[in-house]
XYZ file of C-alpha atoms in Angstrom:
637
model
C 0.210 -0.211 0.126
C 1.651 3.187 -1.069
C 0.546 6.496 0.429
C 1.343 10.203 -0.648
C 3.668 12.177 0.807
C 2.590 15.351 2.394
C 4.861 18.180 2.159
C 3.515 19.795 5.435
C 1.599 18.633 8.411
C -0.754 21.871 7.017
C -1.561 19.745 4.118
C -1.924 16.315 5.864
C -4.978 17.946 8.358
C -6.284 19.842 4.970
C -6.796 16.959 3.081
C -7.881 14.585 6.381
C -10.793 17.141 7.279
C -12.583 15.757 3.803
C -12.713 12.319 5.492
C -15.687 11.242 7.305
C -13.727 10.144 10.203
C -13.390 10.951 13.941
C -11.352 11.125 17.106
C -12.843 9.695 20.407
C -11.534 10.801 23.484
C -11.941 8.393 26.369
C -11.796 10.068 29.721
C -13.835 7.426 31.874
C -15.666 4.500 31.879
C -18.683 6.357 30.321
C -17.334 9.819 29.755
C -16.822 9.732 25.771
C -16.159 12.866 23.135
C -15.946 12.550 19.474
C -14.381 15.306 17.367
C -14.900 14.685 13.588
C -11.939 15.622 11.340
C -13.400 18.476 9.835
C -14.780 19.943 13.162
C -10.829 19.765 14.200
C -9.914 22.054 11.474
C -12.561 24.302 12.540
C -11.979 24.583 16.146
C -8.091 24.557 15.365
C -8.631 27.571 13.184
C -10.637 29.461 15.728
C -8.395 29.022 18.578
C -5.427 30.197 16.144
C -7.397 33.283 15.916
C -6.766 33.940 19.828
C -3.185 33.101 19.415
C -3.136 35.666 16.564
C -4.916 38.375 18.519
C -2.294 37.673 21.411
C 0.358 38.696 18.869
C 1.772 35.288 18.308
C 3.590 34.962 14.898
C 4.415 32.152 12.666
C 7.809 30.766 14.441
C 6.873 31.548 17.724
C 6.572 28.348 20.202
C 3.562 27.467 22.096
C 4.192 25.202 24.839
C 1.128 23.033 25.498
C 0.186 21.772 28.869
C -2.857 20.340 29.379
C -4.656 17.496 31.257
C -7.387 17.433 28.520
C -6.654 15.147 25.468
C -8.952 17.112 23.248
C -7.864 20.422 24.182
C -4.083 19.146 23.285
C -5.055 18.072 19.976
C -6.856 21.378 18.797
C -3.950 23.334 20.667
C -1.556 21.296 18.542
C -3.096 21.983 15.393
C -3.976 25.763 15.680
C -0.235 26.326 16.307
C 0.592 24.002 12.833
C -1.924 26.196 10.974
C -0.412 29.057 12.130
C 3.256 28.253 11.540
C 3.616 28.374 15.349
C 6.158 25.791 17.025
C 4.004 23.410 19.427
C 6.075 22.251 22.281
C 4.090 19.472 24.182
C 4.845 18.973 27.965
C 3.781 16.338 29.998
C 1.547 17.533 33.287
C 3.099 15.363 36.096
C 2.135 15.262 39.935
C 5.915 16.500 41.054
C 7.374 19.701 41.529
C 10.358 18.491 39.287
C 7.735 18.286 36.658
C 7.031 21.942 37.299
C 10.501 22.789 37.190
C 11.056 21.274 34.006
C 8.413 22.967 32.344
C 9.580 26.566 33.534
C 13.109 25.430 32.207
C 11.311 24.891 28.804
C 9.751 28.191 28.752
C 12.849 29.756 29.679
C 14.879 28.162 27.199
C 12.526 28.932 24.290
C 12.890 32.250 22.358
C 9.373 33.120 22.173
C 7.439 30.927 24.217
C 3.814 31.175 25.184
C 1.883 28.778 27.456
C -1.440 26.975 26.629
C -2.986 25.552 29.248
C -6.192 25.315 31.765
C -7.301 27.738 34.263
C -6.624 25.475 37.201
C -3.379 24.439 36.059
C -2.079 27.972 35.612
C -3.195 29.194 39.159
C -1.305 26.261 40.570
C 1.773 27.396 38.318
C 1.559 30.937 39.369
C 1.628 29.913 43.216
C 4.408 27.621 42.557
C 6.435 30.286 40.726
C 5.553 32.671 43.653
C 6.527 30.004 46.419
C 10.075 29.581 44.518
C 10.607 33.153 44.065
C 11.050 32.735 40.112
C 10.104 36.389 39.070
C 11.094 35.799 35.730
C 8.742 32.488 35.093
C 5.733 34.299 36.880
C 5.918 37.408 34.429
C 5.742 35.159 31.591
C 2.959 33.152 33.159
C 1.156 36.752 33.528
C 2.025 37.796 30.314
C 2.209 35.021 27.883
C -0.610 32.378 28.815
C -3.563 31.500 26.439
C -6.611 29.389 27.694
C -9.147 27.699 25.507
C -11.763 30.422 27.102
C -9.868 32.961 25.238
C -11.161 31.943 21.943
C -13.991 34.616 21.081
C -17.019 32.958 19.158
C -16.484 33.217 14.999
C -12.881 33.601 15.535
C -10.946 32.417 12.480
C -7.012 32.635 12.307
C -5.227 33.091 9.212
C -3.192 30.138 7.953
C 0.290 30.417 7.111
C 1.812 28.493 4.285
C 4.770 26.494 5.663
C 7.655 25.254 3.910
C 8.681 21.812 4.048
C 12.122 22.561 6.031
C 10.361 24.686 8.996
C 10.197 23.198 11.852
C 6.975 21.613 12.760
C 7.147 21.046 16.344
C 9.831 20.568 19.251
C 9.892 17.100 21.301
C 11.170 17.348 24.783
C 10.419 13.904 24.991
C 12.543 12.385 27.440
C 15.480 12.785 29.998
C 16.826 15.458 31.768
C 15.070 17.793 33.840
C 18.097 20.097 34.531
C 18.904 20.488 31.180
C 15.844 19.487 29.003
C 16.859 18.912 25.443
C 14.226 19.519 22.596
C 14.369 17.558 19.426
C 13.534 19.871 16.392
C 11.487 18.176 13.714
C 10.630 19.701 10.486
C 7.568 19.016 8.341
C 9.940 17.090 6.100
C 10.987 14.950 8.990
C 7.166 14.070 10.058
C 5.681 13.707 6.744
C 8.761 11.243 5.699
C 8.031 9.171 8.916
C 4.445 8.995 8.728
C 4.199 7.752 5.242
C 6.653 5.070 6.010
C 4.899 4.363 9.400
C 1.581 3.869 7.342
C 3.024 1.518 4.724
C 5.137 -0.268 6.920
C 2.013 -1.201 9.239
C -0.758 -1.361 6.384
C -2.850 1.020 7.905
C -6.038 1.987 5.715
C -9.123 4.017 6.315
C -10.997 0.962 7.681
C -8.550 0.101 10.640
C -9.312 1.778 14.025
C -6.705 2.558 16.646
C -6.847 2.948 20.260
C -3.786 4.219 22.380
C -3.423 5.564 26.257
C -0.144 6.657 25.432
C 0.141 10.427 26.515
C 0.286 12.923 23.264
C 3.270 14.615 24.758
C 5.302 10.953 23.612
C 6.205 10.590 20.248
C 4.599 7.011 20.292
C 1.146 8.430 21.151
C 1.145 11.626 19.140
C 3.122 10.985 16.058
C 2.256 7.440 16.273
C -1.319 6.918 17.370
C -2.398 10.402 16.144
C -0.866 12.095 13.351
C 0.337 8.899 11.715
C -3.413 7.224 12.225
C -4.833 10.483 11.176
C -2.842 10.356 7.615
C -4.364 6.951 6.958
C -7.637 7.951 6.918
C -8.671 6.071 10.530
C -10.999 6.399 12.942
C -8.694 6.520 16.433
C -9.284 6.611 20.066
C -7.155 8.573 22.721
C -7.528 7.140 26.215
C -6.479 9.212 28.795
C -3.276 7.814 30.374
C -4.187 8.408 34.229
C -7.306 6.376 32.997
C -5.089 3.339 31.992
C -3.034 3.590 35.060
C -5.961 3.608 37.501
C -8.181 1.233 35.737
C -6.169 -1.151 33.232
C -8.733 -3.675 32.325
C -10.823 -0.355 30.394
C -7.984 -0.847 28.022
C -9.232 -4.145 26.549
C -13.006 -3.326 27.289
C -12.823 -0.159 25.078
C -10.657 -2.310 22.303
C -13.534 -4.538 22.263
C -16.359 -1.948 22.315
C -14.467 -0.084 19.461
C -13.738 -2.807 17.592
C -10.253 -1.487 17.453
C -7.489 -3.143 15.257
C -4.320 -1.281 16.314
C -3.247 -0.765 19.754
C 0.085 0.029 21.339
C 1.829 -0.382 24.697
C 5.304 0.141 26.139
C 6.431 -3.077 28.123
C 5.471 -2.114 31.580
C 1.636 -1.504 30.541
C 1.352 -5.388 29.846
C 2.525 -5.949 33.461
C 0.342 -3.500 34.795
C -2.534 -4.773 33.072
C -1.944 -8.369 33.728
C -1.862 -7.869 37.495
C -5.457 -6.858 37.466
C -6.543 -9.256 34.704
C -5.434 -12.116 36.982
C -7.499 -10.979 39.744
C -10.398 -9.844 37.887
C -10.740 -11.205 34.332
C -12.589 -9.122 31.816
C -16.473 -8.994 31.733
C -18.293 -11.326 29.717
C -18.351 -10.712 26.140
C -15.448 -8.914 25.773
C -14.154 -10.019 22.496
C -10.497 -9.405 21.304
C -10.814 -10.948 17.772
C -10.861 -7.675 16.199
C -7.096 -6.800 17.288
C -4.486 -7.156 14.809
C -1.812 -5.357 16.055
C -0.312 -4.334 19.585
C 2.601 -2.584 18.659
C 5.387 -2.622 21.667
C 8.108 0.383 22.070
C 9.543 2.692 23.714
C 11.187 0.623 26.317
C 13.130 -2.492 26.320
C 10.914 -5.377 25.429
C 10.403 -8.785 27.785
C 9.679 -11.781 25.595
C 8.556 -13.372 28.494
C 5.792 -10.988 29.574
C 5.005 -10.785 25.707
C 4.232 -14.451 26.212
C 2.011 -14.056 29.345
C 0.239 -11.378 27.837
C -0.693 -13.338 24.621
C -1.342 -16.694 26.638
C -3.521 -14.791 28.959
C -5.836 -13.149 26.253
C -5.905 -15.798 23.637
C -9.183 -17.400 25.403
C -10.651 -13.911 24.447
C -9.723 -14.051 21.070
C -6.321 -12.035 20.890
C -4.464 -13.453 17.861
C -0.840 -14.545 18.648
C 0.196 -12.754 15.496
C -0.727 -9.212 17.050
C 2.444 -8.740 19.156
C 4.250 -6.142 17.261
C 8.009 -5.273 18.539
C 9.168 -1.845 17.259
C 11.779 0.277 17.897
C 12.733 4.085 17.306
C 13.333 7.408 19.212
C 12.340 10.755 19.445
C 15.737 12.212 17.472
C 14.708 10.105 14.357
C 10.906 11.373 14.595
C 9.544 8.023 15.950
C 9.887 4.991 13.640
C 13.285 3.235 13.011
C 12.295 -0.375 12.425
C 8.907 -2.409 12.366
C 8.225 -6.118 11.961
C 5.884 -7.536 9.491
C 2.024 -7.518 10.078
C 0.474 -10.455 10.705
C 3.789 -12.632 11.031
C 4.415 -14.174 14.731
C 6.974 -11.928 16.671
C 10.217 -13.759 17.413
C 13.442 -13.528 19.638
C 17.151 -14.768 19.859
C 18.734 -15.914 22.877
C 22.183 -14.970 23.640
C 25.146 -15.891 26.079
C 24.925 -12.668 28.155
C 28.688 -12.797 28.399
C 28.791 -12.259 24.868
C 27.278 -8.707 24.323
C 30.516 -6.505 24.509
C 30.630 -3.954 21.470
C 32.645 -6.145 18.693
C 31.653 -9.495 19.917
C 29.719 -11.933 17.852
C 26.685 -12.865 19.551
C 26.525 -16.549 20.939
C 23.237 -18.263 20.309
C 22.215 -20.618 23.186
C 19.318 -22.719 24.701
C 16.539 -20.257 26.501
C 16.824 -22.286 29.532
C 20.583 -22.130 29.966
C 21.626 -20.336 33.340
C 23.460 -17.690 30.988
C 20.759 -17.104 28.745
C 19.015 -13.751 27.888
C 16.363 -13.118 25.558
C 16.174 -10.290 23.045
C 12.946 -9.829 20.403
C 13.547 -9.275 17.169
C 12.190 -5.572 16.260
C 11.769 -5.925 12.114
C 13.694 -3.918 9.271
C 14.230 -0.201 8.918
C 11.402 1.404 7.537
C 10.935 3.343 4.337
C 13.829 6.168 4.085
C 15.589 5.168 7.136
C 19.178 3.643 6.945
C 20.652 1.690 9.783
C 23.986 0.359 10.551
C 25.695 -1.532 13.073
C 29.453 0.017 14.241
C 32.615 -0.345 16.386
C 33.546 2.273 18.841
C 35.573 3.717 15.942
C 32.543 4.070 14.183
C 33.290 1.363 11.643
C 30.996 -0.986 10.251
C 30.142 -4.588 11.789
C 28.894 -7.465 10.061
C 25.769 -9.221 10.892
C 25.595 -11.252 13.985
C 28.261 -8.789 15.868
C 26.821 -6.228 18.801
C 27.979 -2.801 17.945
C 26.508 0.873 18.302
C 23.093 1.361 16.478
C 23.550 4.601 14.078
C 20.906 5.967 11.751
C 20.519 8.240 8.623
C 17.750 9.097 6.724
C 15.045 12.370 6.173
C 13.076 11.386 9.053
C 16.112 12.028 11.509
C 16.365 15.523 13.532
C 18.959 18.368 12.233
C 19.302 19.745 15.570
C 18.584 19.897 19.351
C 16.825 23.424 20.064
C 19.060 26.030 20.939
C 22.269 23.666 21.970
C 24.931 23.457 19.549
C 27.101 21.140 21.596
C 24.300 18.601 21.963
C 23.501 18.673 18.399
C 27.394 18.141 17.654
C 27.398 15.161 20.125
C 24.569 13.414 18.139
C 26.111 12.936 15.097
C 29.375 10.962 13.587
C 31.821 12.728 11.423
C 30.375 11.233 8.592
C 26.888 12.118 9.541
C 24.830 9.650 11.054
C 22.856 9.788 14.144
C 24.154 8.262 17.300
C 21.065 6.386 19.017
C 22.983 5.588 22.184
C 21.462 2.146 21.883
C 23.587 -1.154 21.035
C 22.363 -3.884 18.860
C 22.962 -6.170 15.887
C 21.021 -7.740 12.864
C 20.079 -11.362 13.023
C 18.232 -12.998 9.903
C 18.001 -9.425 8.593
C 16.066 -8.240 11.571
C 17.374 -5.475 14.237
C 17.845 -6.851 17.875
C 18.537 -4.262 20.475
C 20.662 -5.530 22.954
C 21.223 -2.592 25.578
C 22.138 1.088 26.039
C 25.129 2.697 25.756
C 23.929 5.991 27.148
C 23.087 6.167 30.921
C 19.666 6.330 30.397
C 16.932 4.676 32.654
C 13.717 3.654 31.277
C 10.540 3.416 33.862
C 7.057 2.902 32.674
C 7.853 4.179 29.239
C 9.554 7.063 30.190
C 13.221 7.944 30.270
C 15.492 9.537 33.172
C 18.914 10.576 33.510
C 20.718 9.234 36.414
C 22.972 12.327 36.493
C 19.461 14.081 37.364
C 18.519 11.450 39.968
C 21.879 11.846 41.612
C 21.829 15.707 42.052
C 18.736 15.028 43.691
C 19.597 12.509 46.490
C 22.719 14.645 46.591
C 20.508 17.254 48.050
C 20.566 15.558 51.258
C 22.944 16.718 53.889
C 24.658 13.375 54.207
C 25.291 13.062 50.667
C 27.492 14.952 48.056
C 27.447 14.186 44.283
C 30.026 11.485 43.431
C 28.983 9.525 47.015
C 25.679 8.562 45.101
C 25.077 6.537 41.925
C 21.914 5.756 40.097
C 21.359 2.915 37.393
C 18.764 0.706 35.882
C 18.777 -2.808 35.655
C 16.772 -5.814 34.277
C 17.789 -8.912 36.697
C 17.478 -12.300 35.185
C 13.955 -13.344 35.363
C 12.640 -10.008 35.707
C 10.278 -8.275 33.227
C 10.986 -4.598 33.936
C 13.992 -2.153 34.872
C 14.720 -1.898 38.382
C 16.071 1.350 40.046
C 18.769 1.164 41.822
C 20.649 3.739 44.026
C 24.478 2.920 45.320
C 25.547 5.036 48.326
C 29.270 5.380 49.422
C 28.928 3.896 53.136
C 31.574 2.491 55.229
C 29.403 2.289 58.445
C 27.167 -0.423 60.103
C 24.005 -1.516 58.009
C 21.586 -0.452 61.155
C 22.468 3.272 60.744
C 22.518 2.956 57.102
C 18.766 2.249 56.828
C 17.759 5.706 58.214
C 20.002 7.187 55.081
C 18.395 4.726 52.699
C 14.742 6.021 53.576
C 16.031 9.491 53.156
C 17.171 9.002 49.471
C 13.796 6.994 48.847
C 12.152 9.814 49.977
C 13.648 12.696 48.471
C 13.657 10.658 44.839
C 9.779 9.834 45.288
C 8.802 13.247 46.264
C 10.836 14.816 43.541
C 10.227 12.816 40.682
C 7.599 10.435 41.717
C 9.678 7.417 41.559
C 9.973 4.268 43.471
C 13.853 3.066 44.224
C 13.855 -0.834 44.311
C 17.142 -0.741 46.345
C 19.333 1.462 48.040
C 22.751 -0.289 48.037
C 25.861 0.677 50.118
C 29.013 0.080 48.616
C 32.639 0.741 50.349
C 33.919 1.860 47.075
C 32.560 3.800 43.794
C 34.336 2.486 40.723
C 35.829 5.776 38.662
C 37.915 5.799 35.436
C 41.473 7.450 35.444
C 39.651 10.629 34.615
C 37.483 10.493 37.228
C 33.955 9.466 35.434
C 31.935 6.982 37.582
C 31.620 3.660 36.026
C 28.079 2.959 36.328
C 28.585 -0.513 34.547
C 30.986 -2.033 37.183
C 28.312 -1.170 39.814
C 25.615 -2.617 37.663
C 27.411 -5.981 36.737
C 28.511 -6.705 40.638
C 24.542 -6.308 41.456
C 23.685 -8.486 38.307
C 25.957 -11.091 39.505
C 24.907 -11.354 42.946
C 27.337 -9.427 44.531
C 25.313 -7.390 46.906
C 22.461 -9.940 47.604
C 23.849 -10.746 51.139
C 23.740 -7.125 51.974
C 20.689 -6.718 50.657
C 19.083 -9.857 52.670
C 20.632 -8.444 55.985
C 19.129 -5.021 55.681
C 16.259 -5.522 57.968
C 12.951 -3.564 57.696
C 13.129 -0.294 59.502
C 11.896 -0.082 63.058
C 7.933 0.297 63.511
C 6.423 3.419 63.497
C 5.407 4.661 66.524
C 1.874 3.251 67.203
C -0.943 5.851 67.866
C -4.520 5.269 68.867
C -5.569 5.104 65.000
C -3.365 1.421 65.167
C -6.128 0.268 67.856
C -8.692 -0.004 64.763
C -8.229 -3.395 63.412
C -9.070 -2.273 60.125
C -6.307 0.343 59.854
C -3.878 -2.191 60.817
C -5.014 -4.616 58.179
C -4.751 -1.655 55.589
C -1.190 -1.030 56.844
C -0.013 -4.398 56.628
C -1.256 -4.645 53.003
C 0.379 -1.783 51.769
C 3.448 -2.474 53.469
C 3.396 -5.464 51.007
C 3.946 -3.015 48.182
C 5.848 -0.289 49.624
C 9.200 -2.005 48.692
C 11.903 -1.196 51.488
C 9.753 1.843 53.225
C 7.842 1.880 56.598
C 4.266 3.259 55.999
C 2.082 4.419 58.916
C -1.363 4.830 59.592
C -1.294 8.593 59.282
C 0.661 8.922 55.916
C -0.182 10.441 52.534
C 0.711 7.689 50.192
C 1.815 10.390 47.571
C 4.127 12.006 50.055
C 5.546 8.571 50.790
C 6.481 8.396 47.332
C 4.623 5.621 45.965
C 3.815 5.584 42.534
C 0.194 5.576 40.731
C 1.194 2.209 39.513
C 2.114 1.158 42.715
C -1.191 2.871 44.515
C -3.179 0.704 42.033
C -1.668 -2.650 43.151
C -2.636 -1.568 46.484
C -5.999 -0.998 46.040
C -6.227 -4.410 44.004
C -5.169 -6.041 47.146
C -7.692 -4.374 49.257
C -9.930 -5.422 46.559
C -9.444 -8.848 47.255
C -9.934 -8.592 50.954
C -12.974 -6.247 50.561
C -14.823 -6.664 47.372
C -16.528 -3.519 46.004
C -15.721 -1.654 48.752
C -12.861 0.631 47.011
C -11.887 2.312 43.868
C -8.875 3.259 42.859
C -10.100 6.847 42.328
C -10.724 7.069 46.176
C -7.331 6.506 46.874
C -6.544 9.321 44.467
C -8.722 11.455 46.444
C -7.976 10.681 49.729
C -4.229 9.488 49.915
């Protein structure tokens, strides 16, 4: 199936508005709204009028910071139609998310904020509390709300050129120094055509995605590309999926969706509840052709568990569809073949250094590690595997993955140094990922860059180390953050190594502080805080995270982790006299890793992630069916 190549996103929407198709926004079990492609054009036009009335011009940036997917989509297209550059930023619950937003706003040359009144008020309060006068001024002077649209308003559409920047993706990583990937209309339109062709998408398919629209897979994969294919598509609120994961498949069955997507963690999150509750009678998943699996390392075992669990409801085994991509290459890089079963290679974990030939090994051998094949390069993308000197390596050799093609970004916003670091001397993009080709398919074996991927989001260890070093007891250089997936585990563990040479009992209090500060600032849960007598460094003083990780994976810290007794009990107040409270505390302890939770603690302040809160509610539900909904926990933590 060949699709026409648009020159610009404006042309794409201009054609899409003629289709009899719509977007469904799923914000609750019964809370759904629909927006026809033609109406989207009209609403975007009207909002563009409001932006232009505020003095915004082509080339200015519009930061989109919204809890509403519908508002997000209208604002995104309003900007595109005016040649204004949309900059999507995720709304998080932690202060760190707000700081990241402020840093992005201050980085941009002509940034204006599009948001909701409630969010704007909270941002203004926060900016005041932190004495951020410049930010405060910007929020007062340069913010736009949907309510600013005058009845009958109409903007003036800008004639965009293919090499103009269409939008900026601050998709991942550093909060202290956010990096915006600039994407041109050519980058986007090239990648969109390649994705639509590789997936065989056509106007009769229907998609459903709960990925955030601030994420490349959610926005480009499951809004822009499916729209270009002329598909009806549903966008489900990410928080709704986190709170009620079973709705994902209930809605897929209701909508008769054929195309779904999720990063690795989503399958695990869904299965935890599915194994307890199952799906309602009549849920039929035989309509699903593809469940795209990307955005974080893929666990073969987890894919198998998911396919096995849902086979009785009609989900075909051929639906699991591993893909590989990254924001710097727009989104898509390699994709499998639709309707073919996915496959893996199993390698000896000691044959994975750069330049090694991979050694195939039986899946049940003690040193075996499984990697899922992620398909072939899509149209207009070239992939090469190279050694540390950027020289070509043959198939079945492990090396650095590098790319070139028309969907690869040309620059990081306002950062010549970061831009230069992205490319080799001969102009190939360094992905920071390692892998090889086996049977003509790409296999990702690991990451060369120190990035940790948790729940589909990327984090830089250095940022988390800086946050931990905010404790009086710690300095930068005495704390190392890393991510690892131990043998037999399906998702990445977050580890913090701390330089510590005293007795373990007094280490417990420090470990609790480390968990709290990271939980509070970033909303992440630390799996283990590990005391180490020394931190390995290179001769030039660079921390060798890989050494600590290798020791952890080889079991060097198992005995010290086993010795670390749970911290002393919280002083029991009168509330503990209530046997129900005691039972709830007991249940919560089972999920709070190595932390101590007391009857009067606010679960968000304790630093439990929303995923963990969901698990706690499920466990309570087991003992007290029908008494508690996950939203209760969010309302009264």
